Amino acid sequence: MSEQKEEVDAQDTLDADAAEQSDDVHESVNIPVTSEELLESDQTEDNDSELEPSSDAGPETGAKGQSDRSSSSLDSNEEQPVEFDNVTQLAKQCSDDYNLTFLDKIKSIKESLKTSMIHPSATGMILKNNETLLQHGVKAQDIVQVEIFSTLPDLYPIKRIDRLSDNYQLITVTVQTGIGQYQQVAVEVIKSDFHKPFLGGFRNKLTGIEYHNAGTQTVPKKIPEKSNVFSRDTQTVFQRKKLLQTTNTTSTQMTKIGVYVSNMTDKLITPGKYFTAAGYHAQRLEAVIVLQTYYRQWHAKKRVENLRRQKMLRLKWEEEEEQRKIREKEEWIKLDYYRRHNPQTKEDFELLYNALELWQQEELVRINQSFTGAERKAALCELLEKETQIITCIGRHRRIASMANQEAMIQAFLKKCSAPKTWRRLDGKIIEMDTQFTIRARELKNIYKCIMLKNLSQDERLDVLLTLKHTVKEHECKLTHEILELIDREVDLMMRGVKNDNLEGLRKRIATLFLHYIKTPLFNPEVARHRKVPQDPLKFYKKIYFCHSCQLYLPSTEFAISSTSHRIYRCRNCINLDNETRQRESFLKYKCLLQRLYYSEADYEDDSTIAFLMQLQDIQYLTENIWASQSALSACNELNDLVMVRWDKSLEWSPWNCILLTKNESAVHLQLTSIEEGYELLFIHKIKHKHILAKNYFSQIPVLASFIYNNAEIDEIRKKYQPETGPKIIESQSPNP
């Protein structure tokens, strides 16, 4: 024990001397080191521990910082206590060589470090569990040697610290923070042992220096070594399956000498009736029959319920269809009644003349059956007088409807000219834009409306005329002079107290001339976009034909050419006039039938041509003479519910490839994949016979189709009946006056 105390005292004295020497060294030695010398010192170093002095640019003060580094070594063969030695005493040895060159000083310091690391047998001391190095004079950034041992190496082995590896460095850098003020900063330097990838860069054309893109500075994580590795063989259990018959030992106990067994719980079992295998199978068969009976009963109930439900749906659908047909028929009757009492269009007046003809035929039959001789002649004269009165009334209604339609067309034309430019955006909203031309057209439209107003007071009428006069004065021409003269005349007559009824003719002349003023593109530029430009007659000389009935030369659009006609004879107006005076037929139903045909053919989009050549007379002949105005399947004679579709939908529509059916029948017919499978041979033969009759009558149509197959007019008709796809430009579709 005395020897150990002496060793501890010696170690304390050595530590004290080393501390004093380290203080002297720090006070007297200032070693400035540049970055280049630092690199040289790194190259000359043999041991892993390094001393990195920092440089100071000041002329008076040098680099005071020294890089200190702590290292640990583990010696498993030696069992010595923890010892440390302050290496700062090495700085005292360097103070004697202060006059040496800078490189010699650094070399001498490193040699002293090597000797200190080679001779670790300097006296040290043992640290207790709660003691630290700071309590024994070790300052921050000092270099000390520490040996660590474990008293129980098996349970608590000593492991190497990762941060104290060979690639780790700690240097102290002196940074100037102000005038005469410096601060020491500890910097960790990690030497990476992996090759940093080249991530591209650029080169300066003037200096030629290359700059590489910065890469990651983080050392890749190393996969830790596994000390214990288990293979799959040691973790997998192989199983085997084997059937075994275990023994079940049973025993019985009987009454015997020395043993009494109670029979109170015993049961008396009597054998049942024995049955053979055939009886057993017969019993199973009866059970199966019972199961099948109940199953078939359940299945029959489900099927009957399904049939009942389908029957109810079918009856409900038939009832709805019947109600729909009744509603459509009622709506058609109401529309027909409204058209007869308020005729507006040409078709409405055709219905009136057709009704007049039917009434005249009924009255004629009644007169022929009821009267004879002079009474018959008197009844015929009376019938003729009534017919004349009805025709006069129809003509009067036609004139009123024509004036109303003309005024509506004028208002629609003015509204179309004054409408703003509109287009639809991608989000569905509509954008409107007014131009100077639309604003001008809107002003003229408002003035025209004010002119056409009736029941105005004298002052209001004078204000309207004054506004019109200022508007017309902007231009000097013959038309404006006439309007101004008429305005002055009306004002003069109003001042004289002339009644409004006597001024109607003058006001109509003013309205007519102002409408002509509005339709002139010079005064209303927006009209040029909507008004039809008159075509040059010389350019379309070949398309002008002579009407033998009215003795007029008219364009080709005024003639209704049938598919079976060989020459042009009468215009449309003459044909309509002849129909009103003689036959008085109504083509409205056939027109609807032809329109449905156009729509159905436009949906195919297979460039069918013959269907768009059919006229009203052709559809009428085809419906009445070929198909007898009834459906080929159900003999339905309601023309409003009939459509004419293709017989073979893979071929183009033609009079010899069509069939007249109801709307529901046509929908089912077009779903057939094969005509032979859907219809009987007798029905097919009947339809083909009708096709032969139609082909003989319309034999000229294929020749016409070959001439106008690429005609633009047919394309326009086809596009007219195709479904619209939502145009971006929105324009009103009002008829032009």
XYZ file of C-alpha atoms in Angstrom:
737
model
C 0.000 0.000 0.000
C 2.875 2.357 0.707
C 4.275 1.791 -2.735
C 0.940 2.646 -4.335
C 0.723 5.850 -2.266
C 4.204 6.848 -3.354
C 3.256 6.265 -6.969
C 0.131 8.384 -6.584
C 2.148 11.221 -4.965
C 4.669 11.051 -7.777
C 1.934 11.228 -10.321
C 0.393 14.263 -8.604
C 3.705 16.113 -8.631
C 4.225 15.286 -12.298
C 0.750 16.507 -13.133
C 1.358 19.766 -11.324
C 4.672 20.327 -13.125
C 3.040 19.506 -16.459
C 0.233 21.964 -15.786
C 2.732 24.737 -14.991
C 4.737 23.918 -18.080
C 1.580 23.983 -20.244
C 0.668 27.404 -18.851
C 4.152 28.678 -19.676
C 3.895 27.315 -23.152
C 0.530 28.979 -23.766
C 1.861 32.260 -22.513
C 5.153 32.374 -24.424
C 4.621 30.316 -27.645
C 2.574 31.717 -30.567
C 2.814 29.597 -33.705
C 1.239 31.111 -36.870
C 0.424 28.483 -39.464
C -0.747 29.069 -43.055
C -3.041 26.777 -44.988
C -0.243 25.588 -47.292
C 2.004 24.722 -44.346
C -0.915 22.966 -42.765
C -1.192 20.714 -45.823
C 2.562 20.013 -45.691
C 2.315 19.098 -42.060
C -0.508 16.687 -42.900
C 1.699 14.988 -45.497
C 4.687 14.582 -43.164
C 2.587 13.125 -40.396
C 2.974 9.381 -39.837
C 0.635 8.906 -36.939
C -3.164 9.403 -37.198
C -3.211 12.097 -34.497
C -2.565 15.581 -35.938
C -1.997 19.110 -34.697
C -3.808 21.764 -36.810
C -2.761 25.336 -35.865
C -4.935 28.162 -37.158
C -3.533 31.212 -38.924
C -4.135 34.810 -38.041
C -3.668 37.632 -40.551
C -2.883 40.245 -37.905
C 0.693 41.531 -37.771
C 0.882 41.550 -33.967
C -0.983 38.420 -32.969
C -0.358 34.975 -34.398
C -2.510 31.903 -34.421
C -3.083 30.863 -30.846
C -5.344 27.888 -31.470
C -4.022 24.375 -31.588
C -6.048 21.481 -32.866
C -6.505 19.029 -30.066
C -7.768 15.608 -30.545
C -8.784 12.863 -28.180
C -8.183 9.247 -29.077
C -8.970 5.994 -27.352
C -7.153 2.713 -27.415
C -8.369 -0.620 -26.182
C -5.928 -3.255 -24.939
C -7.662 -6.514 -24.157
C -4.460 -8.286 -22.939
C -3.688 -5.767 -20.183
C -5.799 -5.313 -17.094
C -4.668 -1.886 -15.809
C -6.807 0.892 -14.287
C -7.723 4.065 -16.153
C -4.700 6.399 -16.456
C -4.425 9.773 -18.139
C -1.512 12.028 -18.780
C -1.714 15.674 -19.728
C 0.239 16.077 -22.892
C 0.365 19.828 -22.599
C 3.794 19.410 -20.943
C 5.163 18.728 -24.419
C 4.646 22.362 -25.259
C 7.402 23.245 -22.754
C 9.917 21.267 -24.690
C 8.981 23.257 -27.799
C 9.603 26.595 -25.999
C 13.371 25.954 -25.882
C 13.451 25.647 -29.651
C 11.557 28.886 -30.271
C 14.352 30.319 -32.422
C 14.123 27.451 -34.864
C 12.271 27.844 -38.102
C 8.572 27.378 -38.275
C 8.808 23.958 -39.913
C 11.357 22.711 -37.390
C 9.083 23.750 -34.565
C 6.169 21.796 -35.946
C 8.346 18.747 -36.581
C 9.727 18.888 -33.080
C 6.202 19.131 -31.639
C 5.089 16.114 -33.635
C 8.175 14.135 -32.640
C 7.449 14.914 -29.016
C 3.856 13.782 -29.561
C 5.121 10.547 -31.041
C 7.441 9.942 -28.104
C 4.614 10.657 -25.690
C 2.386 8.180 -27.488
C 5.190 5.634 -27.611
C 5.894 5.948 -23.842
C 2.508 5.739 -22.173
C 4.011 4.653 -18.941
C 3.860 8.171 -17.446
C 2.358 8.297 -14.060
C -1.385 8.882 -14.023
C -4.276 8.605 -11.701
C -7.457 6.579 -11.425
C -10.752 8.409 -11.905
C -13.745 7.571 -9.853
C -17.202 7.141 -11.238
C -18.393 10.675 -10.448
C -15.178 12.517 -11.384
C -14.509 14.346 -14.656
C -11.397 15.454 -16.506
C -12.181 19.134 -15.906
C -11.745 18.584 -12.151
C -8.145 17.506 -12.725
C -7.032 20.498 -14.820
C -7.851 19.284 -18.319
C -9.100 22.210 -20.344
C -11.220 22.278 -23.461
C -9.392 21.329 -26.666
C -6.512 19.697 -24.684
C -5.059 16.402 -25.785
C -5.021 13.616 -23.189
C -4.508 9.897 -23.387
C -7.157 7.745 -21.768
C -7.137 3.991 -21.335
C -10.500 2.386 -20.625
C -10.916 -1.105 -19.206
C -13.963 -3.052 -18.152
C -14.029 -4.980 -14.931
C -16.545 -7.394 -16.480
C -15.482 -7.670 -20.130
C -17.849 -10.591 -20.772
C -20.972 -8.720 -19.710
C -19.941 -5.169 -20.564
C -17.415 -5.199 -23.408
C -15.686 -1.980 -24.410
C -16.639 -0.774 -27.905
C -14.828 1.719 -30.040
C -16.425 5.180 -30.347
C -17.447 5.936 -33.924
C -16.642 9.665 -33.775
C -13.056 8.923 -32.727
C -12.244 7.027 -35.917
C -9.206 7.735 -38.031
C -11.200 9.832 -40.485
C -12.332 12.312 -37.860
C -10.472 15.586 -37.140
C -11.156 18.550 -34.893
C -9.411 21.837 -35.633
C -9.671 25.275 -34.098
C -9.991 28.251 -36.435
C -9.467 31.856 -35.309
C -12.033 34.180 -36.916
C -11.743 37.963 -36.838
C -15.056 39.358 -35.580
C -14.032 43.010 -35.343
C -11.109 45.418 -35.098
C -8.681 43.678 -32.812
C -11.280 41.087 -31.859
C -10.855 37.405 -32.642
C -12.873 34.323 -31.803
C -11.823 30.682 -31.891
C -14.278 28.281 -33.548
C -13.980 24.484 -33.350
C -14.503 22.829 -36.756
C -15.063 19.125 -37.334
C -13.402 17.680 -40.407
C -14.454 14.280 -41.690
C -12.372 12.611 -44.357
C -14.669 10.594 -46.611
C -13.266 7.386 -48.022
C -15.714 7.194 -50.947
C -15.484 8.709 -54.403
C -17.874 11.626 -54.832
C -19.815 11.228 -58.109
C -19.501 13.773 -60.907
C -22.811 15.598 -61.239
C -21.925 17.941 -64.096
C -20.843 21.559 -64.119
C -19.753 24.393 -66.389
C -16.576 26.125 -67.549
C -15.817 29.841 -67.657
C -14.870 30.789 -71.217
C -12.816 33.804 -70.123
C -10.728 32.262 -67.345
C -11.029 28.583 -68.311
C -11.850 27.593 -64.723
C -14.168 24.607 -64.373
C -16.918 24.637 -61.772
C -18.501 21.366 -60.729
C -21.957 21.046 -59.294
C -22.031 20.445 -55.568
C -22.832 16.947 -54.391
C -23.919 15.508 -51.110
C -21.556 15.975 -48.151
C -23.031 13.253 -46.004
C -21.004 10.105 -45.577
C -23.088 7.141 -46.725
C -24.397 5.041 -43.912
C -22.481 1.819 -43.518
C -24.299 -1.420 -43.037
C -23.539 -2.668 -39.524
C -21.864 -5.997 -39.252
C -24.025 -8.797 -37.954
C -22.364 -10.824 -35.291
C -24.965 -13.574 -35.144
C -26.561 -14.794 -38.337
C -29.126 -17.549 -38.365
C -29.864 -19.606 -41.433
C -33.342 -20.556 -42.550
C -32.710 -24.217 -41.957
C -32.596 -23.695 -38.221
C -35.887 -21.765 -38.244
C -37.999 -24.009 -40.478
C -39.975 -26.897 -39.101
C -40.519 -29.857 -41.394
C -43.781 -31.593 -40.698
C -44.932 -35.055 -41.527
C -48.497 -36.227 -41.613
C -49.256 -39.762 -40.506
C -52.548 -41.369 -39.577
C -52.625 -43.347 -36.359
C -55.346 -45.441 -34.799
C -55.413 -44.802 -31.083
C -56.716 -47.399 -28.739
C -59.884 -46.758 -26.775
C -60.036 -49.181 -23.881
C -63.546 -49.910 -22.617
C -64.758 -52.347 -20.040
C -68.015 -53.607 -18.560
C -68.824 -54.589 -15.039
C -71.164 -57.447 -14.159
C -72.648 -58.693 -10.951
C -70.708 -61.566 -9.549
C -69.672 -63.028 -6.308
C -68.385 -60.170 -4.222
C -69.497 -57.441 -6.625
C -72.948 -55.925 -6.856
C -73.892 -53.669 -9.788
C -77.230 -51.864 -9.621
C -79.606 -52.280 -12.588
C -81.828 -49.290 -11.787
C -80.500 -47.212 -14.706
C -80.478 -50.037 -17.211
C -82.675 -49.812 -20.283
C -84.440 -52.620 -22.067
C -83.775 -52.429 -25.817
C -85.955 -54.375 -28.187
C -84.795 -55.023 -31.751
C -86.646 -53.153 -34.530
C -87.971 -54.387 -37.819
C -85.270 -55.645 -40.039
C -85.176 -54.308 -43.607
C -83.026 -55.316 -46.479
C -80.831 -53.195 -48.740
C -83.612 -52.948 -51.314
C -85.947 -51.580 -48.666
C -83.305 -49.074 -47.565
C -82.831 -47.819 -51.134
C -86.591 -47.629 -51.601
C -86.827 -45.470 -48.482
C -84.085 -43.166 -49.791
C -85.908 -42.943 -53.126
C -89.118 -41.855 -51.424
C -87.225 -39.164 -49.520
C -85.628 -37.926 -52.730
C -89.022 -37.786 -54.438
C -90.390 -35.715 -51.568
C -87.458 -33.285 -51.839
C -87.876 -33.022 -55.588
C -91.587 -32.378 -55.180
C -91.054 -29.477 -52.833
C -88.218 -28.110 -54.959
C -90.263 -28.242 -58.157
C -93.152 -26.623 -56.351
C -90.895 -23.783 -55.230
C -89.422 -23.466 -58.723
C -92.892 -23.400 -60.306
C -94.025 -20.696 -57.898
C -90.999 -18.568 -58.737
C -91.583 -18.998 -62.456
C -95.284 -18.188 -62.181
C -94.462 -15.142 -60.097
C -91.930 -14.021 -62.691
C -94.435 -14.504 -65.498
C -97.055 -12.630 -63.519
C -94.667 -9.744 -62.963
C -93.719 -9.661 -66.640
C -97.400 -9.719 -67.564
C -98.083 -6.798 -65.253
C -95.179 -4.854 -66.720
C -96.350 -5.663 -70.233
C -99.916 -4.605 -69.473
C -98.662 -1.441 -67.812
C -96.463 -0.657 -70.804
C -99.321 -1.301 -73.219
C -101.569 0.939 -71.179
C -98.942 3.686 -71.144
C -98.462 3.317 -74.892
C -102.185 3.500 -75.421
C -102.396 6.592 -73.256
C -99.467 8.114 -75.108
C -101.138 7.493 -78.463
C -104.360 8.974 -77.161
C -102.535 12.047 -75.878
C -100.655 12.474 -79.149
C -103.886 12.122 -81.082
C -105.616 14.644 -78.850
C -102.724 17.058 -79.184
C -102.805 16.626 -82.947
C -106.559 17.268 -82.992
C -106.126 20.368 -80.832
C -103.339 21.609 -83.059
C -105.441 20.938 -86.150
C -108.394 22.737 -84.584
C -106.179 25.692 -83.675
C -104.740 25.802 -87.167
C -108.190 25.781 -88.722
C -109.426 28.631 -86.513
C -106.174 30.665 -86.525
C -104.419 29.957 -89.819
C -100.954 31.483 -90.118
C -98.880 29.401 -92.522
C -99.365 27.934 -95.964
C -99.994 24.476 -94.470
C -102.774 25.902 -92.306
C -104.602 27.291 -95.329
C -104.111 23.970 -97.117
C -105.983 22.341 -94.237
C -108.802 24.872 -94.642
C -109.126 24.251 -98.357
C -108.971 20.506 -97.765
C -111.742 20.762 -95.167
C -113.739 22.903 -97.598
C -113.358 20.272 -100.288
C -114.482 17.491 -97.957
C -117.499 19.519 -96.869
C -118.362 20.333 -100.460
C -118.189 16.649 -101.438
C -120.414 15.610 -98.516
C -122.986 18.299 -99.333
C -122.964 17.341 -102.992
C -123.645 13.705 -102.143
C -126.442 14.729 -99.788
C -128.041 16.979 -102.431
C -127.870 14.301 -105.095
C -129.526 11.829 -102.755
C -132.200 14.155 -101.389
C -133.276 16.417 -104.256
C -134.065 16.125 -107.944
C -134.928 18.517 -110.700
C -135.337 22.198 -109.854
C -134.830 21.642 -106.131
C -131.477 20.019 -106.875
C -130.395 23.001 -108.993
C -131.458 25.451 -106.272
C -129.545 23.455 -103.656
C -126.470 23.391 -105.872
C -126.673 27.162 -106.366
C -126.961 27.665 -102.634
C -123.978 25.332 -102.103
C -121.966 27.315 -104.644
C -122.819 30.587 -102.879
C -121.763 29.206 -99.500
C -118.535 27.882 -101.001
C -117.824 31.309 -102.481
C -118.392 33.015 -99.139
C -116.090 30.547 -97.388
C -113.361 31.055 -100.005
C -113.710 34.853 -99.559
C -113.402 34.500 -95.797
C -110.337 32.293 -96.186
C -108.769 34.854 -98.517
C -109.430 37.638 -96.023
C -107.794 35.633 -93.239
C -104.870 34.890 -95.526
C -104.318 38.590 -96.220
C -104.400 39.412 -92.502
C -102.028 36.528 -91.698
C -99.720 37.607 -94.506
C -99.514 41.140 -93.115
C -98.894 39.823 -89.597
C -96.241 37.432 -90.846
C -94.584 40.188 -92.822
C -94.496 42.464 -89.793
C -93.120 39.613 -87.648
C -90.427 38.944 -90.238
C -89.474 42.627 -90.238
C -89.218 42.685 -86.445
C -87.186 39.473 -86.466
C -84.870 40.927 -89.093
C -84.353 44.123 -87.074
C -83.779 42.120 -83.911
C -81.255 39.943 -85.686
C -79.358 42.990 -86.940
C -79.316 44.701 -83.545
C -78.365 41.590 -81.582
C -74.888 41.730 -79.963
C -72.110 39.366 -80.927
C -72.373 36.311 -78.713
C -70.217 33.248 -78.239
C -69.956 30.504 -75.703
C -66.918 29.990 -73.504
C -65.484 26.638 -72.495
C -67.172 26.830 -69.086
C -70.601 27.259 -70.703
C -71.052 30.972 -70.040
C -72.148 33.267 -72.873
C -70.205 36.428 -73.711
C -71.950 39.318 -75.455
C -70.207 42.190 -77.229
C -71.726 45.267 -78.861
C -70.077 46.990 -81.785
C -70.740 50.418 -83.212
C -72.770 48.821 -86.002
C -75.015 46.831 -83.646
C -75.592 49.920 -81.506
C -76.575 51.860 -84.627
C -78.942 49.072 -85.708
C -80.510 48.978 -82.233
C -81.178 52.721 -82.335
C -82.870 52.443 -85.738
C -84.933 49.474 -84.530
C -86.202 51.436 -81.538
C -87.165 54.351 -83.759
C -89.028 52.018 -86.116
C -90.941 50.500 -83.197
C -91.939 53.965 -82.013
C -93.132 54.859 -85.518
C -95.307 51.745 -85.700
C -96.956 52.397 -82.328
C -100.586 53.413 -82.379
C -102.852 55.311 -79.977
C -100.159 57.881 -79.241
C -100.932 61.400 -78.201
C -100.089 64.319 -80.450
C -97.086 65.401 -78.356
C -95.665 61.867 -78.255
C -96.106 61.527 -82.010
C -94.338 64.860 -82.559
C -91.411 63.719 -80.385
C -91.098 60.509 -82.420
C -91.175 62.423 -85.712
C -88.594 64.913 -84.406
C -86.250 62.060 -83.409
C -86.737 60.469 -86.818
C -86.013 63.757 -88.548
C -82.720 64.279 -86.673
C -81.689 60.710 -87.437
C -82.406 60.968 -91.156
C -80.742 64.389 -91.507
C -77.322 62.786 -91.047
C -77.324 61.712 -94.717
C -78.229 63.642 -97.831
C -79.910 61.626 -100.580
C -83.210 61.316 -102.401
C -84.580 58.818 -99.883
C -83.899 61.059 -96.903
C -85.436 64.051 -98.676
C -88.640 62.094 -99.272
C -88.776 61.015 -95.626
C -88.248 64.613 -94.450
C -90.990 65.902 -96.755
C -93.436 63.286 -95.473
C -92.552 64.137 -91.868
C -93.178 67.834 -92.478
C -96.471 67.014 -94.189
C -97.673 64.880 -91.281
C -96.687 67.545 -88.761
C -98.547 70.168 -90.769
C -101.679 68.000 -91.002
C -101.564 67.221 -87.293
C -101.368 70.938 -86.533
C -104.404 71.474 -88.754
C -106.389 68.980 -86.649
C -106.667 66.119 -89.146
C -107.916 62.878 -87.597
C -105.581 59.932 -87.070
C -107.605 57.665 -89.325
C -106.980 59.995 -92.246
C -103.243 59.944 -91.531
C -102.839 56.129 -91.686
C -101.758 56.110 -95.325
C -99.172 58.840 -94.776
C -97.780 57.094 -91.713
C -97.498 53.820 -93.605
C -95.510 55.605 -96.336
C -93.151 57.030 -93.685
C -92.707 53.598 -92.066
C -92.069 51.950 -95.449
C -89.468 54.530 -96.509
C -87.758 54.370 -93.102
C -87.623 50.573 -93.351
C -85.982 50.979 -96.737
C -83.588 53.411 -95.044
C -82.774 50.794 -92.394
C -82.131 48.110 -95.013
C -79.599 50.274 -96.828
C -76.021 49.247 -95.852
C -74.817 52.825 -96.276
C -77.023 53.999 -93.405
C -77.001 50.741 -91.399
C -73.764 48.768 -92.020
C -74.894 45.795 -89.923
C -77.587 44.965 -92.483
C -74.959 43.896 -95.022
C -74.228 40.778 -92.939
C -77.841 39.582 -92.914
C -79.372 40.790 -96.152
C -79.238 38.599 -99.228
C -77.131 40.134 -101.968
C -79.001 40.172 -105.309
C -77.343 37.812 -107.742
C -76.328 38.736 -111.228
C -78.971 37.408 -113.673
C -76.407 36.934 -116.425
C -74.319 34.679 -114.230
C -77.254 32.373 -113.500
C -78.850 32.535 -116.916
C -78.817 28.767 -117.286
C -80.782 28.340 -114.041
C -83.700 30.557 -115.110
C -86.769 28.761 -116.511
C -90.062 29.833 -118.030
C -93.357 29.055 -116.286
C -96.030 28.186 -118.851
C -98.838 28.975 -116.432
C -97.991 32.451 -115.122
C -95.805 33.345 -118.145
C -92.868 34.431 -115.965
C -89.142 33.673 -116.004
C -88.175 32.411 -112.558
C -85.058 30.839 -110.962
C -84.848 27.090 -110.589
C -85.625 27.282 -106.869
C -89.189 28.398 -107.656
C -89.989 25.136 -109.447
C -90.993 21.923 -107.671
C -89.525 19.088 -109.719
C -90.829 15.605 -109.113
C -88.585 12.564 -109.474
C -90.743 11.258 -112.305
C -91.139 14.541 -114.219
C -89.418 14.888 -117.609
C -89.625 18.676 -118.047
C -90.290 21.861 -116.086
C -93.777 23.208 -116.706
C -95.266 25.157 -113.761
C -93.777 26.986 -110.760
C -94.683 26.397 -107.134
C -97.176 29.239 -106.899
C -99.089 27.993 -109.921
C -99.155 24.463 -108.544
C -100.471 25.697 -105.189
C -103.092 27.860 -106.903
C -104.249 24.919 -109.013
C -104.444 22.755 -105.898
C -106.591 25.341 -104.108
C -109.021 25.649 -106.999
C -109.338 22.010 -108.057
C -107.981 19.200 -105.907
C -107.566 21.027 -102.583
C -105.274 18.365 -101.116
C -103.336 18.772 -97.872
C -99.714 17.627 -97.928
C -99.037 18.311 -94.249
C -99.088 14.648 -93.199
C -96.855 13.663 -96.093
C -94.552 16.547 -95.281
C -94.151 15.227 -91.719
C -93.545 11.737 -93.093
C -90.864 13.068 -95.466
C -89.244 15.044 -92.655
C -89.022 11.908 -90.466
C -87.413 10.123 -93.406
C -84.783 12.877 -93.710
C -83.959 12.669 -89.994
C -83.644 8.874 -90.016
C -81.362 8.882 -93.062
C -79.166 11.654 -91.668
C -78.398 9.471 -88.633
C -76.844 6.740 -90.812
C -74.113 9.068 -92.168
C -73.452 6.788 -95.160
C -73.846 9.436 -97.892
C -77.294 8.268 -98.939
C -78.619 10.417 -101.776
C -81.891 9.071 -103.158
C -83.825 9.773 -99.947
C -83.054 13.501 -100.190
C -84.388 13.634 -103.756
C -87.882 12.608 -102.748
C -90.567 15.308 -102.954
C -94.020 15.527 -101.436
C -95.690 14.134 -104.545
C -93.288 11.178 -104.568
C -93.933 10.334 -100.911
C -97.644 10.697 -101.497
C -97.597 8.279 -104.432
C -95.343 5.842 -102.571
C -97.587 5.919 -99.496
C -100.975 5.764 -101.200
C -100.365 3.597 -104.271
C -97.565 1.259 -103.115
C -98.198 0.827 -99.366
C -101.940 1.703 -99.327
C -101.406 4.307 -96.547
C -101.069 1.650 -93.845
C -98.422 -0.304 -91.989
C -97.174 -3.446 -93.671
C -97.350 -5.400 -90.391
C -100.265 -4.081 -88.347
C -102.250 -2.288 -91.110
C -102.301 0.884 -89.000
C -103.564 3.756 -91.186
C -102.651 6.666 -88.892
C -100.133 8.606 -90.977
C -98.925 10.619 -87.985
C -97.592 7.403 -86.397
C -96.074 5.893 -89.555
C -92.456 6.078 -90.667
C -90.705 4.842 -93.769
C -87.454 3.008 -92.922
C -85.007 0.794 -94.762
C -85.979 -2.789 -95.541
C -82.318 -3.856 -95.536
C -80.458 -1.433 -93.298
C -77.095 -2.321 -94.850
C -78.198 -0.821 -98.186
C -79.032 2.753 -99.112
C -82.651 3.869 -98.745
C -84.647 3.862 -101.956
C -88.285 3.309 -102.944
C -87.371 -0.334 -103.643
C -85.559 -0.736 -100.289
C -88.087 0.629 -97.796
C -91.050 -0.445 -95.708
C -93.878 1.548 -94.099
C -94.227 0.732 -90.382
C -95.299 2.353 -87.156
C -92.700 3.932 -84.886
C -92.572 0.971 -82.505
C -92.481 -1.569 -85.334
C -89.678 0.317 -87.056
C -87.569 0.281 -83.869
C -87.915 -3.511 -83.628
C -87.358 -3.962 -87.381
C -84.046 -2.079 -87.318
C -82.771 -4.354 -84.540
C -83.075 -7.477 -86.713
C -79.790 -9.010 -87.817
C -81.325 -11.104 -90.609
C -84.546 -10.443 -92.503
C -85.017 -14.129 -93.350
C -84.960 -15.066 -89.673
C -87.365 -12.303 -88.611
C -90.105 -12.683 -91.229
C -91.820 -15.489 -93.052
C -91.201 -16.230 -96.701
C -94.727 -15.181 -97.702
C -94.331 -11.764 -96.070
C -90.888 -11.311 -97.647
C -92.313 -12.170 -101.079
C -95.100 -9.610 -100.572
C -92.632 -6.860 -99.671
C -90.388 -7.656 -102.647
C -93.406 -7.417 -104.952
C -94.079 -3.889 -103.698
C -90.401 -3.056 -104.233
C -90.669 -4.134 -107.875
C -93.690 -1.864 -108.389
C -91.873 1.085 -106.818
C -88.743 0.445 -108.901
C -90.742 0.478 -112.102
C -92.299 3.819 -111.198
C -89.148 5.512 -109.822
C -86.745 4.097 -112.406
C -85.334 7.541 -113.190
C -83.990 8.274 -109.686
C -80.652 6.381 -109.930
C -79.825 8.316 -113.085
C -80.479 11.600 -111.286
C -78.489 10.467 -108.284
C -75.470 9.697 -110.476
C -75.549 13.272 -111.801
C -75.824 15.100 -108.472
C -74.020 12.693 -106.171
C -71.404 15.332 -105.306
C -73.789 18.270 -105.382
C -73.412 20.723 -102.508
C -77.171 21.211 -102.196
C -77.651 17.579 -101.158
C -74.946 18.014 -98.496
C -76.735 21.084 -97.166
C -80.020 19.160 -96.931
C -78.259 16.302 -95.131
C -76.577 18.664 -92.643
C -79.888 20.404 -92.012
C -81.466 17.239 -90.585
C -78.379 16.031 -88.699
C -78.416 16.541 -84.904
C -76.729 19.721 -83.737
C -73.568 19.489 -81.591
C -73.680 22.792 -79.687
C -72.048 25.518 -81.809
C -69.802 28.063 -80.214
C -71.288 30.961 -82.229
C -74.891 31.616 -81.309
C -77.020 33.375 -83.894
C -80.757 33.810 -84.075
C -82.460 31.695 -86.724
C -85.165 34.199 -87.653
C -86.383 34.200 -91.262
C -85.245 37.003 -93.507
C -87.893 39.366 -94.841
